[in-house]
Amino acid sequence: MAPLKAGKILNRQVIESGQLCPCGSGNTYGECCQQIHRIHAKATTAEALMRARYSAFVTQQIDFLYDTFHPSTRRFQNKQAIGQWARENKWMQLSILKSTLHTVEFEAHYLDPQMEVQIHHEKSTFKKQGDLWYYVEGR
């Protein structure tokens, strides 16, 4: 296998059901985010959806990321750009700093295309519509 070059990171990680979930919950992927990736309604809290969205970046489940944007903001999202950001970075770790009913403050640690460690710090807002939680925005 040829080594990856900077700017050419293709990091779709295949996570088996019995492996630890990339979201850092301590549960297996099958007990955690995989269920939410299969059935959006399994995210019963804003934090659960945030964790599943992080794991979707790791596993490059771009449709899940796009579909979990709140319908009022989804039309402003570029699915191709989301996919590019997911693919060009190597996702290392999620740290939840604070979680309330509608907000999650977190740090997502990753390697950028130049192989430099980056930390994406965000306070995300979520909204529940019917039985589904959605990502609205982040600052």
CSV table of C-alpha atoms in Angstrom, one decimal:
chain,number,residue,atom,x,y,z
A,1,MET,CA,0.0,0.0,0.0
A,2,ALA,CA,1.4,3.4,-1.0
A,3,PRO,CA,1.9,6.0,1.7
A,4,LEU,CA,-0.6,8.9,1.7
A,5,LYS,CA,0.6,12.3,0.6
A,6,ALA,CA,-0.3,15.5,2.3
A,7,GLY,CA,-3.5,16.9,0.7
A,8,LYS,CA,-4.6,13.4,-0.4
A,9,ILE,CA,-6.0,12.0,2.9
A,10,LEU,CA,-8.8,9.6,2.2
A,11,ASN,CA,-9.8,8.5,5.7
A,12,ARG,CA,-13.0,6.5,5.5
A,13,GLN,CA,-12.7,4.4,8.6
A,14,VAL,CA,-14.6,1.2,8.6
A,15,ILE,CA,-15.8,0.7,12.2
A,16,GLU,CA,-17.1,-2.8,13.0
A,17,SER,CA,-20.1,-3.1,15.4
A,18,GLY,CA,-18.0,-4.5,18.2
A,19,GLN,CA,-15.3,-1.8,18.0
A,20,LEU,CA,-15.3,1.2,20.4
A,21,CYS,CA,-17.4,4.0,18.9
A,22,PRO,CA,-15.3,6.8,17.5
A,23,CYS,CA,-17.5,9.3,19.4
A,24,GLY,CA,-15.7,8.5,22.7
A,25,SER,CA,-18.8,7.3,24.6
A,26,GLY,CA,-17.1,4.1,25.7
A,27,ASN,CA,-19.7,2.0,24.1
A,28,THR,CA,-19.3,-0.1,21.0
A,29,TYR,CA,-20.2,1.4,17.7
A,30,GLY,CA,-23.0,-1.1,17.4
A,31,GLU,CA,-24.5,0.0,20.8
A,32,CYS,CA,-24.0,3.6,20.0
A,33,CYS,CA,-23.8,5.7,16.8
A,34,GLN,CA,-24.3,2.9,14.3
A,35,GLN,CA,-27.9,2.6,15.6
A,36,ILE,CA,-28.4,6.3,15.0
A,37,HIS,CA,-26.8,6.2,11.6
A,38,ARG,CA,-29.4,3.5,10.6
A,39,ILE,CA,-32.4,5.1,12.4
A,40,HIS,CA,-32.2,8.8,13.0
A,41,ALA,CA,-34.9,8.6,15.7
A,42,LYS,CA,-32.5,6.6,17.9
A,43,ALA,CA,-30.8,9.9,18.8
A,44,THR,CA,-32.9,10.7,21.8
A,45,THR,CA,-30.8,13.8,22.9
A,46,ALA,CA,-28.9,16.6,21.2
A,47,GLU,CA,-25.7,15.1,22.5
A,48,ALA,CA,-26.5,11.7,21.0
A,49,LEU,CA,-27.0,13.3,17.6
A,50,MET,CA,-23.8,15.3,18.0
A,51,ARG,CA,-21.8,12.2,18.8
A,52,ALA,CA,-23.4,10.4,15.8
A,53,ARG,CA,-22.6,13.3,13.5
A,54,TYR,CA,-18.9,13.2,14.6
A,55,SER,CA,-18.9,9.4,13.9
A,56,ALA,CA,-20.4,10.1,10.5
A,57,PHE,CA,-17.5,12.4,9.7
A,58,VAL,CA,-15.1,9.5,10.7
A,59,THR,CA,-17.0,7.0,8.6
A,60,GLN,CA,-17.9,9.5,5.9
A,61,GLN,CA,-21.6,9.0,6.0
A,62,ILE,CA,-22.3,12.3,4.2
A,63,ASP,CA,-26.0,11.6,3.6
A,64,PHE,CA,-26.5,11.2,7.3
A,65,LEU,CA,-24.7,14.5,8.0
A,66,TYR,CA,-26.7,16.4,5.4
A,67,ASP,CA,-30.0,14.8,6.4
A,68,THR,CA,-29.5,15.7,10.1
A,69,PHE,CA,-29.2,19.4,9.4
A,70,HIS,CA,-32.5,21.1,10.5
A,71,PRO,CA,-34.8,21.5,7.5
A,72,SER,CA,-34.7,25.3,7.9
A,73,THR,CA,-31.0,25.3,7.4
A,74,ARG,CA,-30.4,22.3,5.2
A,75,ARG,CA,-30.9,24.2,1.9
A,76,PHE,CA,-27.9,26.3,2.8
A,77,GLN,CA,-25.6,23.3,3.1
A,78,ASN,CA,-23.3,22.0,0.3
A,79,LYS,CA,-23.2,18.2,0.5
A,80,GLN,CA,-20.2,18.0,-1.7
A,81,ALA,CA,-18.2,20.4,0.6
A,82,ILE,CA,-19.3,18.4,3.6
A,83,GLY,CA,-18.0,15.3,2.0
A,84,GLN,CA,-14.7,16.9,1.0
A,85,TRP,CA,-14.1,18.1,4.6
A,86,ALA,CA,-14.9,14.7,5.9
A,87,ARG,CA,-12.5,13.0,3.4
A,88,GLU,CA,-9.6,15.4,3.6
A,89,ASN,CA,-9.1,15.2,7.3
A,90,LYS,CA,-8.3,12.3,9.7
A,91,TRP,CA,-10.7,12.5,12.6
A,92,MET,CA,-8.9,11.6,15.8
A,93,GLN,CA,-11.1,12.4,18.9
A,94,LEU,CA,-14.3,14.0,20.1
A,95,SER,CA,-14.4,15.8,23.4
A,96,ILE,CA,-17.7,16.9,24.8
A,97,LEU,CA,-17.1,20.0,26.9
A,98,LYS,CA,-20.7,20.9,27.9
A,99,SER,CA,-24.1,19.6,27.0
A,100,THR,CA,-27.5,21.0,27.7
A,101,LEU,CA,-31.0,20.2,26.3
A,102,HIS,CA,-30.4,22.1,23.1
A,103,THR,CA,-26.7,22.8,22.9
A,104,VAL,CA,-23.5,20.8,22.8
A,105,GLU,CA,-20.1,22.4,23.2
A,106,PHE,CA,-17.3,20.2,21.8
A,107,GLU,CA,-13.8,19.9,20.4
A,108,ALA,CA,-13.2,17.7,17.4
A,109,HIS,CA,-9.5,16.8,17.0
A,110,TYR,CA,-8.2,16.0,13.6
A,111,LEU,CA,-5.2,16.0,11.3
A,112,ASP,CA,-5.6,18.3,8.3
A,113,PRO,CA,-4.3,17.6,4.8
A,114,GLN,CA,-0.9,19.0,5.8
A,115,MET,CA,-0.8,16.5,8.6
A,116,GLU,CA,-1.1,19.2,11.3
A,117,VAL,CA,-3.2,18.7,14.4
A,118,GLN,CA,-6.3,20.9,14.4
A,119,ILE,CA,-9.0,21.4,17.0
A,120,HIS,CA,-12.5,22.4,15.8
A,121,HIS,CA,-14.1,24.0,18.8
A,122,GLU,CA,-17.8,24.7,18.5
A,123,LYS,CA,-21.0,25.3,20.5
A,124,SER,CA,-23.7,23.6,18.4
A,125,THR,CA,-27.4,24.3,18.7
A,126,PHE,CA,-30.0,21.5,18.1
A,127,LYS,CA,-33.7,21.5,17.7
A,128,LYS,CA,-36.2,18.7,18.1
A,129,GLN,CA,-38.9,18.4,15.5
A,130,GLY,CA,-41.4,15.7,16.2
A,131,ASP,CA,-39.3,12.7,17.4
A,132,LEU,CA,-36.1,13.8,15.6
A,133,TRP,CA,-33.2,15.9,16.8
A,134,TYR,CA,-31.5,18.1,14.1
A,135,TYR,CA,-28.4,20.2,14.0
A,136,VAL,CA,-29.3,23.9,13.5
A,137,GLU,CA,-26.0,25.8,13.7
A,138,GLY,CA,-22.6,26.0,15.4
A,139,ARG,CA,-20.4,28.9,16.5
